[in-house]
């Protein structure tokens, strides 16, 4: 009988520790979330202006891709655009 009381008390204590661990993880998650949101609010406008500057610079730059070749009939009846 004494052993069963100890076992129940041990199980209750273990259950309380599991609950405490979950609360600690939730608090850490909350803290990290608040930090990330704060950083995004503070740095967000600067990042947006940097992306806008890069975008406008790239729109004015010439394309690095080669221009597509026009579809022409090849000697011998081949057409690279329509091989059928």
Short mmCIF file of the N, C-alpha and C atoms (twelve columns), coordinates in Angstrom:
data_MODEL
# 
_entry.id   MODEL 
# 
loop_
_atom_site.group_PDB 
_atom_site.id 
_atom_site.type_symbol 
_atom_site.label_atom_id 
_atom_site.label_alt_id 
_atom_site.label_comp_id 
_atom_site.label_asym_id 
_atom_site.label_seq_id 
_atom_site.Cartn_x 
_atom_site.Cartn_y 
_atom_site.Cartn_z 
_atom_site.pdbx_PDB_model_num 
ATOM 1   N N  . UNK A 1  0.828  -1.189 0.000   1 
ATOM 2   C CA . UNK A 1  0.000  0.000  0.000   1 
ATOM 3   C C  . UNK A 1  0.869  1.249  0.000   1 
ATOM 4   N N  . UNK A 2  1.943  1.223  0.739   1 
ATOM 5   C CA . UNK A 2  2.827  2.371  0.815   1 
ATOM 6   C C  . UNK A 2  3.506  2.633  -0.520  1 
ATOM 7   N N  . UNK A 3  3.857  1.542  -1.202  1 
ATOM 8   C CA . UNK A 3  4.503  1.697  -2.508  1 
ATOM 9   C C  . UNK A 3  3.566  2.302  -3.541  1 
ATOM 10  N N  . UNK A 4  2.281  1.960  -3.501  1 
ATOM 11  C CA . UNK A 4  1.341  2.511  -4.464  1 
ATOM 12  C C  . UNK A 4  1.125  4.006  -4.229  1 
ATOM 13  N N  . UNK A 5  1.157  4.449  -2.967  1 
ATOM 14  C CA . UNK A 5  1.035  5.881  -2.687  1 
ATOM 15  C C  . UNK A 5  2.250  6.620  -3.230  1 
ATOM 16  N N  . UNK A 6  3.423  6.044  -3.049  1 
ATOM 17  C CA . UNK A 6  4.639  6.670  -3.574  1 
ATOM 18  C C  . UNK A 6  4.602  6.720  -5.095  1 
ATOM 19  N N  . UNK A 7  4.112  5.649  -5.697  1 
ATOM 20  C CA . UNK A 7  4.042  5.598  -7.156  1 
ATOM 21  C C  . UNK A 7  3.092  6.666  -7.679  1 
ATOM 22  N N  . UNK A 8  1.936  6.827  -7.034  1 
ATOM 23  C CA . UNK A 8  0.976  7.853  -7.456  1 
ATOM 24  C C  . UNK A 8  1.557  9.249  -7.276  1 
ATOM 25  N N  . UNK A 9  2.235  9.466  -6.150  1 
ATOM 26  C CA . UNK A 9  2.836  10.768 -5.892  1 
ATOM 27  C C  . UNK A 9  3.920  11.059 -6.926  1 
ATOM 28  N N  . UNK A 10 4.690  10.035 -7.279  1 
ATOM 29  C CA . UNK A 10 5.741  10.193 -8.289  1 
ATOM 30  C C  . UNK A 10 5.137  10.517 -9.655  1 
ATOM 31  N N  . UNK A 11 4.026  9.850  -9.999  1 
ATOM 32  C CA . UNK A 11 3.374  10.128 -11.271 1 
ATOM 33  C C  . UNK A 11 2.811  11.543 -11.313 1 
ATOM 34  N N  . UNK A 12 2.220  11.997 -10.214 1 
ATOM 35  C CA . UNK A 12 1.685  13.357 -10.162 1 
ATOM 36  C C  . UNK A 12 2.812  14.366 -10.311 1 
ATOM 37  N N  . UNK A 13 3.931  14.100 -9.659  1 
ATOM 38  C CA . UNK A 13 5.069  15.011 -9.740  1 
ATOM 39  C C  . UNK A 13 5.618  15.051 -11.162 1 
ATOM 40  N N  . UNK A 14 5.704  13.892 -11.801 1 
ATOM 41  C CA . UNK A 14 6.202  13.837 -13.174 1 
ATOM 42  C C  . UNK A 14 5.260  14.588 -14.108 1 
ATOM 43  N N  . UNK A 15 3.953  14.429 -13.930 1 
ATOM 44  C CA . UNK A 15 2.963  15.120 -14.761 1 
ATOM 45  C C  . UNK A 15 3.099  16.632 -14.581 1 
ATOM 46  N N  . UNK A 16 3.319  17.091 -13.358 1 
ATOM 47  C CA . UNK A 16 3.490  18.519 -13.103 1 
ATOM 48  C C  . UNK A 16 4.751  19.040 -13.793 1 
ATOM 49  N N  . UNK A 17 5.816  18.234 -13.799 1 
ATOM 50  C CA . UNK A 17 7.043  18.653 -14.477 1 
ATOM 51  C C  . UNK A 17 6.841  18.744 -15.980 1 
ATOM 52  N N  . UNK A 18 6.057  17.829 -16.560 1 
ATOM 53  C CA . UNK A 18 5.783  17.887 -17.997 1 
ATOM 54  C C  . UNK A 18 5.017  19.159 -18.335 1 
ATOM 55  N N  . UNK A 19 4.047  19.508 -17.500 1 
ATOM 56  C CA . UNK A 19 3.286  20.739 -17.711 1 
ATOM 57  C C  . UNK A 19 4.170  21.960 -17.593 1 
ATOM 58  N N  . UNK A 20 5.087  21.936 -16.650 1 
ATOM 59  C CA . UNK A 20 6.007  23.048 -16.480 1 
ATOM 60  C C  . UNK A 20 6.901  23.178 -17.714 1 
ATOM 61  N N  . UNK A 21 7.355  22.073 -18.271 1 
ATOM 62  C CA . UNK A 21 8.183  22.105 -19.476 1 
ATOM 63  C C  . UNK A 21 7.442  22.695 -20.655 1 
ATOM 64  N N  . UNK A 22 6.155  22.349 -20.792 1 
ATOM 65  C CA . UNK A 22 5.359  22.893 -21.880 1 
ATOM 66  C C  . UNK A 22 5.193  24.398 -21.737 1 
ATOM 67  N N  . UNK A 23 4.986  24.857 -20.507 1 
ATOM 68  C CA . UNK A 23 4.841  26.297 -20.268 1 
ATOM 69  C C  . UNK A 23 6.151  27.005 -20.609 1 
ATOM 70  N N  . UNK A 24 7.276  26.413 -20.244 1 
ATOM 71  C CA . UNK A 24 8.571  27.025 -20.551 1 
ATOM 72  C C  . UNK A 24 8.775  27.120 -22.061 1 
ATOM 73  N N  . UNK A 25 8.449  26.069 -22.806 1 
ATOM 74  C CA . UNK A 25 8.574  26.115 -24.262 1 
ATOM 75  C C  . UNK A 25 7.654  27.171 -24.860 1 
ATOM 76  N N  . UNK A 26 6.451  27.287 -24.329 1 
ATOM 77  C CA . UNK A 26 5.513  28.299 -24.830 1 
ATOM 78  C C  . UNK A 26 6.048  29.700 -24.574 1 
ATOM 79  N N  . UNK A 27 6.650  29.919 -23.429 1 
ATOM 80  C CA . UNK A 27 7.201  31.242 -23.117 1 
ATOM 81  C C  . UNK A 27 8.390  31.562 -24.026 1 
ATOM 82  N N  . UNK A 28 9.226  30.580 -24.299 1 
ATOM 83  C CA . UNK A 28 10.362 30.797 -25.202 1 
ATOM 84  C C  . UNK A 28 9.849  31.114 -26.608 1 
ATOM 85  N N  . UNK A 29 8.850  30.377 -27.062 1 
ATOM 86  C CA . UNK A 29 8.266  30.619 -28.379 1 
ATOM 87  C C  . UNK A 29 7.665  32.021 -28.461 1 
ATOM 88  N N  . UNK A 30 6.999  32.443 -27.417 1 
ATOM 89  C CA . UNK A 30 6.419  33.781 -27.374 1 
ATOM 90  C C  . UNK A 30 7.511  34.839 -27.433 1 
ATOM 91  N N  . UNK A 31 8.575  34.655 -26.670 1 
ATOM 92  C CA . UNK A 31 9.678  35.614 -26.658 1 
ATOM 93  C C  . UNK A 31 10.329 35.714 -28.036 1 
ATOM 94  N N  . UNK A 32 10.589 34.591 -28.660 1 
ATOM 95  C CA . UNK A 32 11.202 34.590 -29.989 1 
ATOM 96  C C  . UNK A 32 10.274 35.266 -31.001 1 
ATOM 97  N N  . UNK A 33 8.984  35.002 -30.915 1 
ATOM 98  C CA . UNK A 33 8.024  35.613 -31.832 1 
ATOM 99  C C  . UNK A 33 8.010  37.127 -31.682 1 
ATOM 100 N N  . UNK A 34 7.998  37.598 -30.447 1 
ATOM 101 C CA . UNK A 34 7.997  39.045 -30.201 1 
ATOM 102 C C  . UNK A 34 9.283  39.672 -30.743 1 
ATOM 103 N N  . UNK A 35 10.424 39.008 -30.548 1 
ATOM 104 C CA . UNK A 35 11.687 39.537 -31.054 1 
ATOM 105 C C  . UNK A 35 11.704 39.601 -32.577 1 
ATOM 106 N N  . UNK A 36 11.234 38.562 -33.225 1 
ATOM 107 C CA . UNK A 36 11.234 38.535 -34.690 1 
ATOM 108 C C  . UNK A 36 10.307 39.617 -35.246 1 
ATOM 109 N N  . UNK A 37 9.136  39.762 -34.670 1 
ATOM 110 C CA . UNK A 37 8.196  40.784 -35.142 1 
ATOM 111 C C  . UNK A 37 8.777  42.173 -34.918 1 
ATOM 112 N N  . UNK A 38 9.408  42.392 -33.780 1 
ATOM 113 C CA . UNK A 38 10.014 43.700 -33.503 1 
ATOM 114 C C  . UNK A 38 11.113 44.020 -34.507 1 
ATOM 115 N N  . UNK A 39 11.948 43.044 -34.803 1 
ATOM 116 C CA . UNK A 39 13.032 43.261 -35.771 1 
ATOM 117 C C  . UNK A 39 12.463 43.557 -37.153 1 
ATOM 118 N N  . UNK A 40 11.417 42.826 -37.546 1 
ATOM 119 C CA . UNK A 40 10.816 43.069 -38.861 1 
ATOM 120 C C  . UNK A 40 10.184 44.454 -38.950 1 
ATOM 121 N N  . UNK A 41 9.573  44.899 -37.868 1 
ATOM 122 C CA . UNK A 41 8.955  46.230 -37.871 1 
ATOM 123 C C  . UNK A 41 10.034 47.309 -37.976 1 
ATOM 124 N N  . UNK A 42 11.141 47.113 -37.285 1 
ATOM 125 C CA . UNK A 42 12.203 48.115 -37.305 1 
ATOM 126 C C  . UNK A 42 12.993 48.122 -38.609 1 
ATOM 127 N N  . UNK A 43 13.288 46.959 -39.156 1 
ATOM 128 C CA . UNK A 43 14.166 46.852 -40.316 1 
ATOM 129 C C  . UNK A 43 13.383 46.773 -41.624 1 
ATOM 130 N N  . UNK A 44 12.103 46.487 -41.556 1 
ATOM 131 C CA . UNK A 44 11.291 46.292 -42.755 1 
ATOM 132 C C  . UNK A 44 11.342 47.424 -43.765 1 
ATOM 133 N N  . UNK A 45 11.150 48.675 -43.352 1 
ATOM 134 C CA . UNK A 45 11.200 49.769 -44.332 1 
ATOM 135 C C  . UNK A 45 12.556 49.894 -45.028 1 
ATOM 136 N N  . UNK A 46 13.631 49.657 -44.309 1 
ATOM 137 C CA . UNK A 46 14.962 49.735 -44.922 1 
ATOM 138 C C  . UNK A 46 15.141 48.643 -45.964 1 
ATOM 139 N N  . UNK A 47 14.682 47.447 -45.647 1 
ATOM 140 C CA . UNK A 47 14.784 46.334 -46.595 1 
ATOM 141 C C  . UNK A 47 13.926 46.623 -47.825 1 
ATOM 142 N N  . UNK A 48 12.731 47.171 -47.618 1 
ATOM 143 C CA . UNK A 48 11.850 47.508 -48.737 1 
ATOM 144 C C  . UNK A 48 12.461 48.545 -49.657 1 
ATOM 145 N N  . UNK A 49 13.091 49.564 -49.093 1 
ATOM 146 C CA . UNK A 49 13.706 50.587 -49.937 1 
ATOM 147 C C  . UNK A 49 14.906 50.025 -50.683 1 
ATOM 148 N N  . UNK A 50 15.650 49.126 -50.056 1 
ATOM 149 C CA . UNK A 50 16.780 48.491 -50.740 1 
ATOM 150 C C  . UNK A 50 16.291 47.662 -51.920 1 
ATOM 151 N N  . UNK A 51 15.236 46.870 -51.727 1 
ATOM 152 C CA . UNK A 51 14.687 46.080 -52.827 1 
ATOM 153 C C  . UNK A 51 14.161 46.982 -53.937 1 
ATOM 154 N N  . UNK A 52 13.545 48.102 -53.591 1 
ATOM 155 C CA . UNK A 52 13.045 49.027 -54.609 1 
ATOM 156 C C  . UNK A 52 14.190 49.606 -55.418 1 
ATOM 157 N N  . UNK A 53 15.286 49.974 -54.749 1 
ATOM 158 C CA . UNK A 53 16.444 50.519 -55.457 1 
ATOM 159 C C  . UNK A 53 17.048 49.482 -56.393 1 
ATOM 160 N N  . UNK A 54 17.166 48.260 -55.938 1 
ATOM 161 C CA . UNK A 54 17.703 47.191 -56.789 1 
ATOM 162 C C  . UNK A 54 16.774 46.944 -57.971 1 
ATOM 163 N N  . UNK A 55 15.476 46.949 -57.729 1 
ATOM 164 C CA . UNK A 55 14.503 46.716 -58.794 1 
ATOM 165 C C  . UNK A 55 14.589 47.805 -59.856 1 
ATOM 166 N N  . UNK A 56 14.661 49.083 -59.441 1 
ATOM 167 C CA . UNK A 56 14.746 50.141 -60.443 1 
ATOM 168 C C  . UNK A 56 16.058 50.096 -61.202 1 
ATOM 169 N N  . UNK A 57 17.128 49.697 -60.525 1 
ATOM 170 C CA . UNK A 57 18.413 49.575 -61.216 1 
ATOM 171 C C  . UNK A 57 18.352 48.460 -62.248 1 
ATOM 172 N N  . UNK A 58 17.735 47.343 -61.892 1 
ATOM 173 C CA . UNK A 58 17.655 46.220 -62.819 1 
ATOM 174 C C  . UNK A 58 16.727 46.505 -63.994 1 
ATOM 175 N N  . UNK A 59 15.698 47.308 -63.802 1 
ATOM 176 C CA . UNK A 59 14.780 47.617 -64.895 1 
ATOM 177 C C  . UNK A 59 15.459 48.470 -65.955 1 
ATOM 178 N N  . UNK A 60 16.402 49.302 -65.547 1 
ATOM 179 C CA . UNK A 60 17.102 50.144 -66.516 1 
ATOM 180 C C  . UNK A 60 18.289 49.463 -67.155 1 
ATOM 181 N N  . UNK A 61 18.713 48.331 -66.623 1 
ATOM 182 C CA . UNK A 61 19.897 47.645 -67.149 1 
ATOM 183 C C  . UNK A 61 19.529 46.804 -68.364 1 
ATOM 184 N N  . UNK A 62 20.472 46.641 -69.293 1 
ATOM 185 C CA . UNK A 62 20.190 45.768 -70.435 1 
ATOM 186 C C  . UNK A 62 20.129 44.305 -69.993 1 
ATOM 187 N N  . UNK A 63 19.375 43.541 -70.714 1 
ATOM 188 C CA . UNK A 63 19.191 42.135 -70.365 1 
ATOM 189 C C  . UNK A 63 20.455 41.339 -70.661 1 
ATOM 190 N N  . UNK A 64 20.787 40.425 -69.775 1 
ATOM 191 C CA . UNK A 64 21.952 39.571 -69.987 1 
ATOM 192 C C  . UNK A 64 21.597 38.336 -70.796 1 
ATOM 193 N N  . UNK A 65 20.318 38.130 -71.046 1 
ATOM 194 C CA . UNK A 65 19.886 36.961 -71.813 1 
ATOM 195 C C  . UNK A 65 20.015 37.247 -73.303 1 
ATOM 196 N N  . UNK A 66 20.410 36.256 -74.097 1 
ATOM 197 C CA . UNK A 66 20.502 36.486 -75.545 1 
ATOM 198 C C  . UNK A 66 19.114 36.634 -76.146 1 
ATOM 199 N N  . UNK A 67 19.030 37.399 -77.209 1 
ATOM 200 C CA . UNK A 67 17.733 37.562 -77.851 1 
ATOM 201 C C  . UNK A 67 17.366 36.260 -78.558 1 
ATOM 202 N N  . UNK A 68 16.096 35.938 -78.620 1 
ATOM 203 C CA . UNK A 68 15.697 34.670 -79.250 1 
ATOM 204 C C  . UNK A 68 15.970 34.710 -80.755 1 
ATOM 205 N N  . UNK A 69 16.329 33.568 -81.263 1 
ATOM 206 C CA . UNK A 69 16.570 33.481 -82.708 1 
ATOM 207 C C  . UNK A 69 15.242 33.418 -83.432 1 
ATOM 208 N N  . UNK A 70 15.145 34.097 -84.556 1 
ATOM 209 C CA . UNK A 70 13.872 34.057 -85.292 1 
ATOM 210 C C  . UNK A 70 13.674 32.691 -85.952 1 
ATOM 211 N N  . UNK A 71 12.441 32.336 -86.158 1 
ATOM 212 C CA . UNK A 71 12.117 31.072 -86.813 1 
ATOM 213 C C  . UNK A 71 12.235 31.270 -88.322 1 
ATOM 214 N N  . UNK A 72 13.146 30.561 -88.897 1 
ATOM 215 C CA . UNK A 72 13.338 30.651 -90.353 1 
ATOM 216 C C  . UNK A 72 13.350 29.244 -90.922 1 
ATOM 217 N N  . UNK A 73 13.000 29.150 -92.164 1 
ATOM 218 C CA . UNK A 73 13.085 27.867 -92.849 1 
ATOM 219 C C  . UNK A 73 14.540 27.603 -93.204 1 
ATOM 220 N N  . UNK A 74 15.024 26.459 -92.807 1 
ATOM 221 C CA . UNK A 74 16.397 26.080 -93.096 1 
ATOM 222 C C  . UNK A 74 16.480 25.412 -94.448 1 
ATOM 223 N N  . UNK A 75 17.674 25.455 -95.068 1 
ATOM 224 C CA . UNK A 75 17.815 24.725 -96.334 1 
ATOM 225 C C  . UNK A 75 17.567 23.241 -96.088 1 
ATOM 226 N N  . UNK A 76 16.876 22.629 -96.940 1 
ATOM 227 C CA . UNK A 76 16.550 21.223 -96.798 1 
ATOM 228 C C  . UNK A 76 15.177 21.022 -96.162 1 
ATOM 229 N N  . UNK A 77 14.423 22.109 -95.908 1 
ATOM 230 C CA . UNK A 77 13.056 22.013 -95.426 1 
ATOM 231 C C  . UNK A 77 12.888 21.935 -93.923 1 
ATOM 232 N N  . UNK A 78 13.940 22.105 -93.112 1 
ATOM 233 C CA . UNK A 78 13.793 22.041 -91.667 1 
ATOM 234 C C  . UNK A 78 13.347 23.370 -91.085 1 
ATOM 235 N N  . UNK A 79 12.549 23.319 -90.054 1 
ATOM 236 C CA . UNK A 79 12.111 24.528 -89.353 1 
ATOM 237 C C  . UNK A 79 12.315 24.294 -87.867 1 
ATOM 238 N N  . UNK A 80 13.232 25.032 -87.195 1 
ATOM 239 C CA . UNK A 80 13.507 24.773 -85.793 1 
ATOM 240 C C  . UNK A 80 12.333 25.100 -84.862 1 
ATOM 241 N N  . UNK A 81 11.410 25.940 -85.319 1 
ATOM 242 C CA . UNK A 81 10.277 26.296 -84.466 1 
ATOM 243 C C  . UNK A 81 9.153  25.272 -84.541 1 
ATOM 244 N N  . UNK A 82 9.049  24.598 -85.655 1 
ATOM 245 C CA . UNK A 82 8.002  23.614 -85.845 1 
ATOM 246 C C  . UNK A 82 8.638  22.375 -86.479 1 
ATOM 247 N N  . UNK A 83 9.166  21.453 -85.674 1 
ATOM 248 C CA . UNK A 83 9.893  20.319 -86.247 1 
ATOM 249 C C  . UNK A 83 9.004  19.295 -86.947 1 
ATOM 250 N N  . UNK A 84 7.699  19.392 -86.885 1 
ATOM 251 C CA . UNK A 84 6.828  18.392 -87.500 1 
ATOM 252 C C  . UNK A 84 6.611  18.666 -88.936 1 
# 
